[in-house]
mmCIF file of C-alpha atoms in Angstrom:
data_model
loop_
_atom_site.group_PDB
_atom_site.id
_atom_site.type_symbol
_atom_site.label_atom_id
_atom_site.label_comp_id
_atom_site.label_asym_id
_atom_site.label_seq_id
_atom_site.Cartn_x
_atom_site.Cartn_y
_atom_site.Cartn_z
ATOM 1 C CA ASP O 12 -17.489 0.647 -2.264
ATOM 2 C CA GLN O 13 -17.851 -2.953 -3.457
ATOM 3 C CA GLN O 14 -15.076 -3.700 -5.801
ATOM 4 C CA VAL O 15 -16.047 -7.325 -6.287
ATOM 5 C CA LYS O 16 -19.666 -8.107 -6.792
ATOM 6 C CA GLN O 17 -21.606 -11.322 -6.975
ATOM 7 C CA ASN O 18 -25.092 -10.234 -7.922
ATOM 8 C CA SER O 19 -26.878 -13.556 -7.513
ATOM 9 C CA PRO O 20 -27.174 -14.602 -3.953
ATOM 10 C CA SER O 21 -28.323 -18.126 -4.862
ATOM 11 C CA LEU O 22 -28.543 -20.562 -7.721
ATOM 12 C CA SER O 23 -30.353 -23.841 -8.060
ATOM 13 C CA VAL O 24 -29.184 -26.410 -10.620
ATOM 14 C CA GLN O 25 -30.172 -30.041 -11.489
ATOM 15 C CA GLU O 26 -27.519 -32.635 -10.840
ATOM 16 C CA GLY O 27 -25.535 -33.345 -14.156
ATOM 17 C CA ARG O 28 -26.211 -29.859 -15.608
ATOM 18 C CA ILE O 29 -23.915 -26.970 -15.777
ATOM 19 C CA SER O 30 -23.565 -24.416 -12.980
ATOM 20 C CA ILE O 31 -22.506 -20.931 -13.892
ATOM 21 C CA LEU O 32 -21.523 -18.532 -11.185
ATOM 22 C CA ASN O 33 -20.776 -14.891 -12.001
ATOM 23 C CA CYS O 34 -18.573 -12.261 -10.558
ATOM 24 C CA ASP O 35 -18.036 -8.640 -11.596
ATOM 25 C CA TYR O 36 -15.213 -6.236 -10.506
ATOM 26 C CA THR O 37 -14.544 -2.515 -10.852
ATOM 27 C CA ASN O 38 -10.596 -2.274 -10.257
ATOM 28 C CA SER O 39 -8.768 -2.896 -13.478
ATOM 29 C CA MET O 40 -5.636 -3.245 -11.441
ATOM 30 C CA PHE O 41 -6.561 -6.561 -9.931
ATOM 31 C CA ASP O 42 -3.924 -9.124 -11.030
ATOM 32 C CA TYR O 43 -5.255 -12.403 -9.696
ATOM 33 C CA PHE O 44 -8.696 -13.807 -9.197
ATOM 34 C CA LEU O 45 -9.591 -16.784 -7.135
ATOM 35 C CA TRP O 46 -12.829 -18.831 -6.302
ATOM 36 C CA TYR O 47 -13.367 -20.257 -2.974
ATOM 37 C CA LYS O 48 -16.028 -22.790 -1.853
ATOM 38 C CA LYS O 49 -17.502 -22.630 1.781
ATOM 39 C CA TYR O 50 -19.499 -25.192 3.635
ATOM 40 C CA PRO O 51 -21.331 -24.233 6.771
ATOM 41 C CA ALA O 52 -19.126 -24.017 9.820
ATOM 42 C CA GLU O 53 -16.000 -24.293 7.897
ATOM 43 C CA GLY O 54 -13.530 -21.877 6.478
ATOM 44 C CA PRO O 55 -13.372 -21.077 2.675
ATOM 45 C CA THR O 56 -11.340 -23.579 0.776
ATOM 46 C CA PHE O 57 -9.523 -22.680 -2.470
ATOM 47 C CA LEU O 58 -11.020 -23.974 -5.603
ATOM 48 C CA ILE O 59 -9.467 -22.466 -8.641
ATOM 49 C CA SER O 60 -7.667 -19.267 -9.730
ATOM 50 C CA ILE O 61 -6.804 -17.232 -12.796
ATOM 51 C CA SER O 62 -4.208 -14.696 -13.529
ATOM 52 C CA SER O 63 -5.250 -11.435 -15.189
ATOM 53 C CA ILE O 64 -3.015 -12.286 -18.204
ATOM 54 C CA LYS O 65 -5.114 -15.267 -19.043
ATOM 55 C CA ASP O 66 -8.748 -15.672 -20.120
ATOM 56 C CA LYS O 67 -9.369 -19.289 -19.052
ATOM 57 C CA ASN O 68 -8.150 -21.773 -16.536
ATOM 58 C CA GLU O 69 -9.491 -25.341 -16.262
ATOM 59 C CA ASP O 70 -9.217 -27.939 -13.480
ATOM 60 C CA GLY O 71 -11.347 -31.010 -13.868
ATOM 61 C CA ARG O 72 -14.986 -30.131 -13.650
ATOM 62 C CA PHE O 73 -14.236 -26.530 -12.856
ATOM 63 C CA THR O 74 -13.331 -23.831 -15.413
ATOM 64 C CA VAL O 75 -12.931 -20.183 -14.827
ATOM 65 C CA PHE O 76 -13.333 -17.561 -17.615
ATOM 66 C CA LEU O 77 -12.076 -14.047 -17.460
ATOM 67 C CA ASN O 78 -13.318 -11.241 -19.587
ATOM 68 C CA LYS O 79 -11.143 -8.168 -18.740
ATOM 69 C CA SER O 80 -12.901 -5.773 -21.123
ATOM 70 C CA ALA O 81 -16.213 -6.416 -19.357
ATOM 71 C CA LYS O 82 -14.476 -6.787 -15.891
ATOM 72 C CA HIS O 83 -16.322 -10.125 -15.402
ATOM 73 C CA LEU O 84 -15.370 -13.586 -14.473
ATOM 74 C CA SER O 85 -17.323 -16.754 -14.254
ATOM 75 C CA LEU O 86 -16.957 -20.192 -12.799
ATOM 76 C CA HIS O 87 -18.439 -23.119 -14.745
ATOM 77 C CA ILE O 88 -18.964 -26.434 -12.944
ATOM 78 C CA VAL O 89 -19.951 -29.302 -15.199
ATOM 79 C CA PRO O 90 -21.366 -31.768 -14.484
ATOM 80 C CA SER O 91 -22.722 -30.458 -11.267
ATOM 81 C CA GLN O 92 -23.042 -32.838 -8.258
ATOM 82 C CA PRO O 93 -24.977 -32.599 -5.101
ATOM 83 C CA GLY O 94 -21.646 -32.343 -3.177
ATOM 84 C CA ASP O 95 -21.020 -29.121 -4.936
ATOM 85 C CA SER O 96 -23.783 -27.413 -2.927
ATOM 86 C CA ALA O 97 -22.001 -24.676 -0.963
ATOM 87 C CA VAL O 98 -21.460 -21.043 -0.937
ATOM 88 C CA TYR O 99 -18.932 -19.827 -3.546
ATOM 89 C CA PHE O 100 -16.959 -16.660 -3.252
ATOM 90 C CA CYS O 101 -15.118 -14.782 -5.877
ATOM 91 C CA ALA O 102 -11.942 -12.915 -4.647
ATOM 92 C CA ALA O 103 -9.455 -10.622 -6.208
ATOM 93 C CA SER O 104 -5.888 -9.448 -5.311
ATOM 94 C CA LEU O 105 -3.841 -6.475 -6.228
ATOM 95 C CA ARG O 106 -0.117 -6.899 -6.915
ATOM 96 C CA ASN O 107 2.133 -5.631 -4.204
ATOM 97 C CA GLN O 108 -0.734 -5.623 -1.627
ATOM 98 C CA GLY O 109 0.676 -8.402 0.493
ATOM 99 C CA GLY O 110 -1.790 -10.973 -0.555
ATOM 100 C CA LYS O 111 -4.789 -9.216 0.776
ATOM 101 C CA LEU O 112 -7.966 -10.521 -0.931
ATOM 102 C CA ILE O 113 -11.154 -8.647 -1.643
ATOM 103 C CA PHE O 114 -14.140 -10.879 -1.724
ATOM 104 C CA GLY O 115 -17.565 -10.772 -3.246
ATOM 105 C CA GLN O 116 -20.779 -11.387 -1.271
ATOM 106 C CA GLY O 117 -20.981 -15.078 -2.326
ATOM 107 C CA THR O 118 -23.484 -17.218 -4.228
ATOM 108 C CA GLU O 119 -25.174 -20.176 -2.611
ATOM 109 C CA LEU O 120 -25.330 -23.074 -5.020
ATOM 110 C CA SER O 121 -27.826 -25.836 -4.564
ATOM 111 C CA VAL O 122 -27.354 -28.810 -6.782
ATOM 112 C CA LYS O 123 -30.577 -30.973 -6.676
ATOM 113 C CA PRO O 124 -30.428 -34.745 -7.376
ATOM 114 C CA ASP F 5 0.619 -30.295 9.296
ATOM 115 C CA THR F 6 -3.006 -29.993 10.451
ATOM 116 C CA GLY F 7 -3.713 -26.807 8.501
ATOM 117 C CA VAL F 8 -4.788 -23.435 10.070
ATOM 118 C CA SER F 9 -6.215 -23.885 13.561
ATOM 119 C CA GLN F 10 -8.490 -21.366 15.229
ATOM 120 C CA ASP F 11 -9.668 -21.337 18.804
ATOM 121 C CA PRO F 12 -12.285 -21.144 20.115
ATOM 122 C CA ARG F 13 -14.749 -22.206 17.459
ATOM 123 C CA HIS F 14 -17.549 -20.414 19.191
ATOM 124 C CA LYS F 15 -17.729 -17.549 21.726
ATOM 125 C CA ILE F 16 -20.674 -15.916 23.271
ATOM 126 C CA THR F 17 -19.999 -12.877 25.344
ATOM 127 C CA LYS F 18 -21.879 -10.060 26.910
ATOM 128 C CA ARG F 19 -21.608 -6.580 25.559
ATOM 129 C CA GLY F 20 -18.696 -4.619 27.041
ATOM 130 C CA GLN F 21 -16.511 -7.751 27.784
ATOM 131 C CA ASN F 22 -13.221 -8.356 26.146
ATOM 132 C CA VAL F 23 -12.548 -11.354 24.083
ATOM 133 C CA THR F 24 -9.337 -12.886 22.589
ATOM 134 C CA PHE F 25 -9.047 -15.331 19.727
ATOM 135 C CA ARG F 26 -6.043 -17.462 18.714
ATOM 136 C CA CYS F 27 -4.890 -18.555 15.274
ATOM 137 C CA ASP F 28 -2.195 -21.133 14.746
ATOM 138 C CA PRO F 29 -1.053 -21.001 11.022
ATOM 139 C CA ILE F 30 0.593 -23.550 8.922
ATOM 140 C CA SER F 31 3.994 -23.771 10.338
ATOM 141 C CA GLU F 32 6.039 -22.787 7.286
ATOM 142 C CA HIS F 33 3.820 -19.869 6.254
ATOM 143 C CA ASN F 34 5.252 -16.505 6.936
ATOM 144 C CA ARG F 35 2.071 -14.473 6.265
ATOM 145 C CA LEU F 36 -0.989 -14.397 8.421
ATOM 146 C CA TYR F 37 -4.254 -12.702 7.777
ATOM 147 C CA TRP F 38 -7.452 -11.975 9.768
ATOM 148 C CA TYR F 39 -10.797 -11.394 8.061
ATOM 149 C CA ARG F 40 -14.290 -10.913 9.373
ATOM 150 C CA GLN F 41 -17.392 -12.233 7.748
ATOM 151 C CA THR F 42 -20.921 -11.231 8.531
ATOM 152 C CA LEU F 43 -24.107 -12.920 7.392
ATOM 153 C CA GLY F 44 -24.664 -12.483 3.700
ATOM 154 C CA GLN F 45 -21.281 -11.088 3.015
ATOM 155 C CA GLY F 46 -17.949 -12.207 1.928
ATOM 156 C CA PRO F 47 -14.921 -12.128 4.179
ATOM 157 C CA GLU F 48 -13.536 -8.573 4.788
ATOM 158 C CA PHE F 49 -9.823 -7.986 5.333
ATOM 159 C CA LEU F 50 -8.823 -6.763 8.803
ATOM 160 C CA THR F 51 -5.111 -7.047 9.088
ATOM 161 C CA TYR F 52 -2.053 -9.064 8.125
ATOM 162 C CA PHE F 53 1.393 -9.972 9.442
ATOM 163 C CA GLN F 54 4.596 -10.965 7.630
ATOM 164 C CA ASN F 55 6.369 -12.934 10.334
ATOM 165 C CA GLU F 56 5.905 -10.747 13.470
ATOM 166 C CA ALA F 57 5.431 -7.504 11.780
ATOM 167 C CA GLN F 58 1.899 -6.196 11.314
ATOM 168 C CA LEU F 59 2.064 -4.669 7.859
ATOM 169 C CA GLU F 60 -1.432 -3.338 7.193
ATOM 170 C CA LYS F 61 -4.596 -2.670 9.158
ATOM 171 C CA SER F 62 -8.077 -1.992 7.636
ATOM 172 C CA ARG F 63 -10.004 0.904 8.683
ATOM 173 C CA LEU F 64 -12.521 -1.736 9.859
ATOM 174 C CA LEU F 65 -10.097 -2.448 12.693
ATOM 175 C CA SER F 66 -11.193 0.233 15.267
ATOM 176 C CA ASP F 67 -9.151 1.146 18.343
ATOM 177 C CA ARG F 68 -10.933 -1.637 20.286
ATOM 178 C CA PHE F 69 -9.355 -4.161 18.115
ATOM 179 C CA SER F 70 -5.674 -5.266 18.424
ATOM 180 C CA ALA F 71 -3.810 -8.136 16.849
ATOM 181 C CA GLU F 72 -0.362 -9.650 17.640
ATOM 182 C CA ARG F 73 1.892 -12.236 16.359
ATOM 183 C CA PRO F 74 4.698 -12.621 18.738
ATOM 184 C CA LYS F 75 7.729 -14.450 17.353
ATOM 185 C CA GLY F 76 6.124 -14.863 13.983
ATOM 186 C CA SER F 77 4.110 -17.973 14.994
ATOM 187 C CA PHE F 78 0.623 -17.936 16.351
ATOM 188 C CA SER F 79 -1.526 -14.803 16.314
ATOM 189 C CA THR F 80 -4.157 -13.334 18.663
ATOM 190 C CA LEU F 81 -6.980 -11.005 17.880
ATOM 191 C CA GLU F 82 -8.373 -9.145 20.825
ATOM 192 C CA ILE F 83 -11.609 -7.077 20.900
ATOM 193 C CA GLN F 84 -12.059 -4.804 23.862
ATOM 194 C CA ARG F 85 -15.522 -3.560 25.085
ATOM 195 C CA THR F 86 -17.359 -5.726 22.668
ATOM 196 C CA GLU F 87 -20.432 -4.366 20.836
ATOM 197 C CA GLN F 88 -23.364 -6.157 19.310
ATOM 198 C CA GLY F 89 -21.967 -5.094 15.843
ATOM 199 C CA ASP F 90 -18.869 -7.153 16.448
ATOM 200 C CA SER F 91 -20.892 -10.295 16.100
ATOM 201 C CA ALA F 92 -19.341 -12.089 13.167
ATOM 202 C CA MET F 93 -17.240 -15.085 12.046
ATOM 203 C CA TYR F 94 -13.537 -14.192 12.468
ATOM 204 C CA LEU F 95 -11.351 -16.072 9.995
ATOM 205 C CA CYS F 96 -7.682 -16.530 10.003
ATOM 206 C CA ALA F 97 -5.705 -17.478 6.973
ATOM 207 C CA SER F 98 -1.986 -18.081 6.257
ATOM 208 C CA MET F 99 0.065 -18.160 3.141
ATOM 209 C CA SER F 100 3.549 -18.975 2.057
ATOM 210 C CA GLY F 101 4.813 -17.450 -1.145
ATOM 211 C CA THR F 102 1.948 -17.823 -3.588
ATOM 212 C CA LEU F 103 -1.858 -17.205 -3.437
ATOM 213 C CA TYR F 104 -2.315 -20.972 -4.320
ATOM 214 C CA GLY F 105 -1.277 -21.670 -0.754
ATOM 215 C CA TYR F 106 -3.698 -19.310 0.916
ATOM 216 C CA THR F 107 -5.380 -21.483 3.606
ATOM 217 C CA PHE F 108 -8.276 -20.454 5.821
ATOM 218 C CA GLY F 109 -9.042 -21.892 9.266
ATOM 219 C CA SER F 110 -12.585 -22.790 10.280
ATOM 220 C CA GLY F 111 -13.182 -19.465 12.013
ATOM 221 C CA THR F 112 -14.296 -18.282 15.415
ATOM 222 C CA ARG F 113 -17.986 -17.342 15.512
ATOM 223 C CA LEU F 114 -18.436 -14.467 18.016
ATOM 224 C CA THR F 115 -21.949 -13.620 19.385
ATOM 225 C CA VAL F 116 -22.308 -10.455 21.517
ATOM 226 C CA VAL F 117 -25.397 -10.454 23.564
#
């Protein structure tokens, strides 16, 4: 069963506009959520995270929103830049599970100049 | 500190052969994880170590798979009698105390022909 889902395989956005990437989850016991960015032929790199006790976390151009009642989180990138073009993965962790992460399928973002 | 290093980057092998991958984590990280990623999917957890102890194995890790982390330093992942379904990117990650420090290597891409 897919506990973390990213239902949009791809997203195309114009440079300078906002990119919104979505993620849904089913397990209400997840205590931490992370977003990773992945370029081809490289491993995922950490982007931003949010604890389940918060509803928003911001870091420069990147903001993650968490809606626990809807079991939904989103990553906002504004303004989007061509260098943001990559695959973005949402991941979740459970407390006392040793740091094991459960990933979504990923969304490929393309930012066009 | 050069991050998490994985070797080889690419491996092509014939079905039925054995393969071994190596991961060198960030030196002060006591936790080491192995994930597998197939096309169009996010990374899937395989196993993790706390120092030299293997604390959890996914049901994805069949009897043909074995992982070790002697002396709590580098780790190896061996696949015996490879099958075409084993073709994937094998990712290693290491972590110290917090999820912020979760760092992935660039992965080993395995192709079984």
